[in-house]
Amino acid sequence: MLNSAKPTRGVVSAEPEPIKLDWPATALLIIDMQRDFMEPGGFGETLGNDVSQLARAVKPIGAVLTAARATGMLVVHTREGHLPDLSDAPPAKVERGAPSLRIGDPGPMGRILIRGEAGHDIIPELYPLDSEIVIDKPGKGAFYATELGDILQKYGIENLLVCGVTTEVCVNTTVREANDRGYRCVVIADGCASYFPEFHEMGLKMIKAQGGIFGWVADSAAVLEAMKVSTT
Ligand code: TIU
């Protein structure tokens, strides 16, 4: 719902310091909230992870997503995954480790981490609207081998509110890529999660250390307050 009274700027109470954001130049970037990472039987579990660790991020992301939709903010969802013939999956990625199932193997939610399979889809709670952008990415970073940079440029985006999973892998890689490209990134702390709580904590610390070497970190409540949108 767009309305003429909506604020065009807001100050997010973030670390290492508050940051003023121009909302029309800000997008919400939701990283890889896919069944393959969140649910039993997907890629995350095949790697030996406890997928229940990630559930805590869903509600905070949902609250910010609702607010973003209400204010007309650009919303971009990403999905990590590969083409059915694996032509975009480097052997180094497919062959590493000793997972119970490898990328491309059939699993309970379809072939592991393959585009078009049930496991590759975004979880129902955060499902994209038809009007929202969905970026399919073969790597951990959302800019590598995708159209994300062109899309953000087209919409005049300068700032990103970043959330999703996992904190130290795809969120961190994307924030580093974005920072090098000149975007101000505000990472939503409780809107991220890791299979390893200690990596989550350190992943956020790495971003905001040294005066915000890669970006800013804020709780969803602080972002919502700055957006001045009721969550109820
Ligand atoms: N394994 C892990 O922590 N993450 C990934 O493989 N991809 C994302 O973070 N999306």
Short mmCIF file of C-alpha atoms and ligand atoms in Angstrom, two decimals:
data_model
loop_
_atom_site.label_atom_id
_atom_site.label_comp_id
_atom_site.label_asym_id
_atom_site.label_seq_id
_atom_site.Cartn_x
_atom_site.Cartn_y
_atom_site.Cartn_z
CA MET A 1 0.00 0.00 0.00
CA LEU A 2 1.62 3.23 -1.11
CA ASN A 3 0.61 6.48 0.49
CA SER A 4 1.85 10.01 0.10
CA ALA A 5 2.56 10.42 3.84
CA LYS A 6 5.17 7.68 3.99
CA PRO A 7 8.56 8.81 5.29
CA THR A 8 11.28 9.09 2.66
CA ARG A 9 14.17 8.93 5.12
CA GLY A 10 14.80 7.16 8.38
CA VAL A 11 17.60 6.71 10.88
CA VAL A 12 18.28 3.11 11.81
CA SER A 13 19.69 2.58 15.27
CA ALA A 14 22.55 0.36 14.12
CA GLU A 15 26.07 -0.65 15.07
CA PRO A 16 28.73 0.62 14.90
CA GLU A 17 26.71 3.82 14.48
CA PRO A 18 23.23 4.98 13.46
CA ILE A 19 22.70 5.23 9.72
CA LYS A 20 20.30 7.48 7.83
CA LEU A 21 18.66 5.75 4.90
CA ASP A 22 16.88 7.24 1.93
CA TRP A 23 14.01 4.74 1.57
CA PRO A 24 13.40 5.10 -2.19
CA ALA A 25 17.10 4.20 -2.65
CA THR A 26 16.87 1.21 -0.29
CA ALA A 27 15.96 -2.40 -1.08
CA LEU A 28 15.22 -5.38 1.13
CA LEU A 29 17.44 -8.29 0.11
CA ILE A 30 16.37 -11.67 1.49
CA ILE A 31 19.02 -14.33 1.03
CA ASP A 32 18.21 -17.99 0.32
CA MET A 33 15.21 -18.61 2.61
CA GLN A 34 14.75 -21.90 0.77
CA ARG A 35 13.41 -25.25 1.89
CA ASP A 36 16.81 -26.77 0.96
CA PHE A 37 18.40 -24.87 3.85
CA MET A 38 15.49 -24.64 6.28
CA GLU A 39 13.87 -28.07 6.20
CA PRO A 40 14.92 -31.66 6.91
CA GLY A 41 15.91 -33.59 3.78
CA GLY A 42 17.45 -30.61 1.96
CA PHE A 43 20.96 -29.46 1.12
CA GLY A 44 21.65 -28.07 4.60
CA GLU A 45 20.82 -31.31 6.34
CA THR A 46 22.79 -33.41 3.82
CA LEU A 47 25.86 -31.45 4.95
CA GLY A 48 25.28 -32.70 8.50
CA ASN A 49 23.63 -29.57 9.88
CA ASP A 50 20.81 -29.14 12.41
CA VAL A 51 18.37 -27.18 10.24
CA SER A 52 16.18 -26.23 13.21
CA GLN A 53 18.83 -23.59 14.05
CA LEU A 54 17.60 -21.43 11.16
CA ALA A 55 13.91 -21.17 12.09
CA ARG A 56 14.48 -18.21 14.43
CA ALA A 57 15.10 -15.86 11.47
CA VAL A 58 11.72 -16.42 9.83
CA LYS A 59 9.57 -14.20 12.06
CA PRO A 60 11.87 -11.14 12.06
CA ILE A 61 12.25 -11.38 8.28
CA GLY A 62 8.49 -11.70 7.93
CA ALA A 63 7.96 -8.52 9.95
CA VAL A 64 10.40 -6.51 7.86
CA LEU A 65 9.00 -8.00 4.64
CA THR A 66 5.49 -6.96 5.65
CA ALA A 67 6.72 -3.44 6.37
CA ALA A 68 8.65 -3.27 3.11
CA ARG A 69 5.58 -4.35 1.17
CA ALA A 70 3.46 -1.76 2.99
CA THR A 71 5.83 1.06 2.08
CA GLY A 72 6.45 -0.05 -1.49
CA MET A 73 10.15 -0.79 -0.90
CA LEU A 74 11.89 -2.85 -3.58
CA VAL A 75 12.05 -6.45 -2.38
CA VAL A 76 14.58 -8.91 -3.80
CA HIS A 77 14.68 -12.59 -2.87
CA THR A 78 17.59 -14.86 -3.77
CA ARG A 79 17.81 -18.61 -4.23
CA GLU A 80 21.01 -20.62 -4.34
CA GLY A 81 20.82 -23.48 -6.82
CA HIS A 82 21.93 -25.02 -10.05
CA LEU A 83 20.70 -25.93 -13.50
CA PRO A 84 19.44 -29.52 -13.87
CA ASP A 85 22.49 -30.44 -15.98
CA LEU A 86 24.83 -29.00 -13.30
CA SER A 87 26.62 -26.96 -15.97
CA ASP A 88 26.79 -24.03 -13.53
CA ALA A 89 27.96 -26.14 -10.58
CA PRO A 90 31.74 -26.29 -10.35
CA PRO A 91 33.16 -29.74 -9.49
CA ALA A 92 34.88 -28.11 -6.51
CA LYS A 93 31.42 -27.39 -5.08
CA VAL A 94 29.75 -30.67 -6.05
CA GLU A 95 32.57 -32.99 -5.01
CA ARG A 96 33.68 -31.48 -1.72
CA GLY A 97 33.09 -33.05 1.67
CA ALA A 98 31.20 -36.21 2.45
CA PRO A 99 27.52 -35.19 2.40
CA SER A 100 24.77 -37.81 2.69
CA LEU A 101 23.51 -36.62 -0.71
CA ARG A 102 25.39 -34.49 -3.23
CA ILE A 103 24.09 -31.54 -5.24
CA GLY A 104 21.90 -33.01 -7.98
CA ASP A 105 21.14 -36.28 -6.16
CA PRO A 106 17.45 -37.14 -5.67
CA GLY A 107 16.20 -36.38 -2.15
CA PRO A 108 12.84 -36.15 -0.38
CA MET A 109 12.25 -32.62 -1.75
CA GLY A 110 13.52 -33.41 -5.25
CA ARG A 111 17.08 -33.15 -6.54
CA ILE A 112 19.34 -31.40 -4.02
CA LEU A 113 19.85 -27.68 -4.73
CA ILE A 114 18.48 -27.86 -8.29
CA ARG A 115 16.33 -25.09 -9.74
CA GLY A 116 12.69 -26.00 -10.13
CA GLU A 117 12.73 -28.70 -7.44
CA ALA A 118 10.56 -28.40 -4.32
CA GLY A 119 13.58 -28.02 -2.06
CA HIS A 120 14.90 -25.11 -4.10
CA ASP A 121 11.75 -23.07 -3.49
CA ILE A 122 11.39 -20.33 -0.90
CA ILE A 123 9.58 -21.29 2.32
CA PRO A 124 5.83 -20.54 2.30
CA GLU A 125 6.03 -17.99 5.17
CA LEU A 126 8.23 -15.68 3.08
CA TYR A 127 7.01 -16.57 -0.39
CA PRO A 128 7.68 -13.83 -2.96
CA LEU A 129 4.81 -11.90 -4.46
CA ASP A 130 4.60 -11.98 -8.26
CA SER A 131 5.71 -8.34 -8.25
CA GLU A 132 8.92 -9.08 -6.34
CA ILE A 133 12.28 -9.90 -7.83
CA VAL A 134 13.75 -13.38 -7.45
CA ILE A 135 17.43 -13.85 -8.26
CA ASP A 136 18.75 -17.34 -8.95
CA LYS A 137 22.40 -17.58 -8.02
CA PRO A 138 24.86 -20.43 -8.47
CA GLY A 139 27.27 -19.20 -5.81
CA LYS A 140 27.25 -17.94 -2.26
CA GLY A 141 27.32 -14.26 -3.21
CA ALA A 142 24.17 -12.80 -4.79
CA PHE A 143 26.15 -10.66 -7.26
CA TYR A 144 28.31 -13.43 -8.74
CA ALA A 145 26.93 -14.59 -12.13
CA THR A 146 23.54 -12.90 -11.61
CA GLU A 147 21.64 -9.85 -12.84
CA LEU A 148 21.39 -8.37 -9.32
CA GLY A 149 23.81 -5.48 -9.92
CA ASP A 150 22.00 -4.38 -13.07
CA ILE A 151 18.61 -4.56 -11.34
CA LEU A 152 19.73 -2.51 -8.33
CA GLN A 153 21.23 0.08 -10.65
CA LYS A 154 18.03 0.25 -12.69
CA TYR A 155 16.00 0.99 -9.54
CA GLY A 156 18.51 3.54 -8.21
CA ILE A 157 19.30 1.48 -5.14
CA GLU A 158 22.17 2.64 -2.90
CA ASN A 159 21.36 0.86 0.37
CA LEU A 160 20.47 -2.73 1.18
CA LEU A 161 18.67 -4.19 4.17
CA VAL A 162 20.12 -7.69 4.16
CA CYS A 163 18.77 -10.78 5.91
CA GLY A 164 18.49 -14.53 5.36
CA VAL A 165 20.66 -17.60 5.71
CA THR A 166 23.29 -18.43 6.54
CA THR A 167 24.91 -15.53 8.35
CA GLU A 168 28.53 -16.47 7.73
CA VAL A 169 28.11 -18.02 4.28
CA CYS A 170 25.68 -16.47 1.79
CA VAL A 171 24.77 -13.38 3.83
CA ASN A 172 28.40 -12.51 4.56
CA THR A 173 29.57 -13.22 1.01
CA THR A 174 26.79 -11.07 -0.43
CA VAL A 175 27.46 -8.20 1.97
CA ARG A 176 31.16 -8.25 1.05
CA GLU A 177 30.30 -8.26 -2.65
CA ALA A 178 27.82 -5.42 -2.12
CA ASN A 179 30.25 -3.37 -0.06
CA ASP A 180 32.87 -3.55 -2.82
CA ARG A 181 30.22 -2.35 -5.27
CA GLY A 182 29.44 0.71 -3.13
CA TYR A 183 26.21 -0.33 -1.44
CA ARG A 184 25.58 0.54 2.20
CA CYS A 185 24.46 -2.70 3.81
CA VAL A 186 22.44 -2.87 7.01
CA VAL A 187 22.36 -6.49 8.12
CA ILE A 188 19.31 -7.43 10.16
CA ALA A 189 20.85 -9.40 13.04
CA ASP A 190 17.79 -11.40 14.13
CA GLY A 191 16.78 -11.83 10.48
CA CYS A 192 19.89 -13.94 9.88
CA ALA A 193 20.76 -17.36 11.22
CA SER A 194 23.46 -19.99 11.02
CA TYR A 195 23.68 -23.71 11.71
CA PHE A 196 26.46 -22.62 14.11
CA PRO A 197 25.34 -19.99 16.67
CA GLU A 198 28.96 -18.95 17.23
CA PHE A 199 29.46 -18.34 13.50
CA HIS A 200 26.28 -16.23 13.46
CA GLU A 201 27.64 -14.07 16.26
CA MET A 202 31.11 -13.72 14.73
CA GLY A 203 29.70 -13.23 11.24
CA LEU A 204 27.80 -10.19 12.44
CA LYS A 205 30.79 -8.91 14.44
CA MET A 206 33.00 -9.12 11.34
CA ILE A 207 30.65 -6.86 9.41
CA LYS A 208 30.37 -4.10 11.99
CA ALA A 209 33.94 -4.17 13.37
CA GLN A 210 36.56 -1.57 12.46
CA GLY A 211 34.00 1.20 12.11
CA GLY A 212 31.69 -0.96 10.00
CA ILE A 213 34.27 -2.45 7.66
CA PHE A 214 31.60 -4.15 5.53
CA GLY A 215 28.43 -2.50 6.80
CA TRP A 216 26.05 -1.94 9.67
CA VAL A 217 24.13 -4.36 11.91
CA ALA A 218 20.72 -3.66 13.44
CA ASP A 219 17.86 -5.64 14.95
CA SER A 220 14.62 -5.96 13.02
CA ALA A 221 12.91 -3.82 15.68
CA ALA A 222 15.29 -0.94 14.95
CA VAL A 223 14.73 -1.26 11.21
CA LEU A 224 10.96 -1.34 11.70
CA GLU A 225 11.13 1.70 13.98
CA ALA A 226 13.06 3.60 11.34
CA MET A 227 10.55 2.60 8.70
CA LYS A 228 7.78 3.88 11.02
CA VAL A 229 5.46 1.10 10.05
CA SER A 230 3.30 -0.71 12.54
CA THR A 231 3.92 -4.46 12.68
CA THR A 232 0.58 -5.28 14.27
N1 TIU B 1 26.06 -24.29 4.20
C1 TIU B 1 25.76 -23.05 4.52
O1 TIU B 1 25.90 -22.61 5.66
N2 TIU B 1 25.22 -22.21 3.59
C2 TIU B 1 25.09 -22.45 2.24
O2 TIU B 1 25.54 -23.44 1.71
N3 TIU B 1 24.42 -21.49 1.51
C3 TIU B 1 23.87 -20.34 2.03
O3 TIU B 1 24.33 -19.80 3.04
N4 TIU B 1 22.77 -19.84 1.45
#
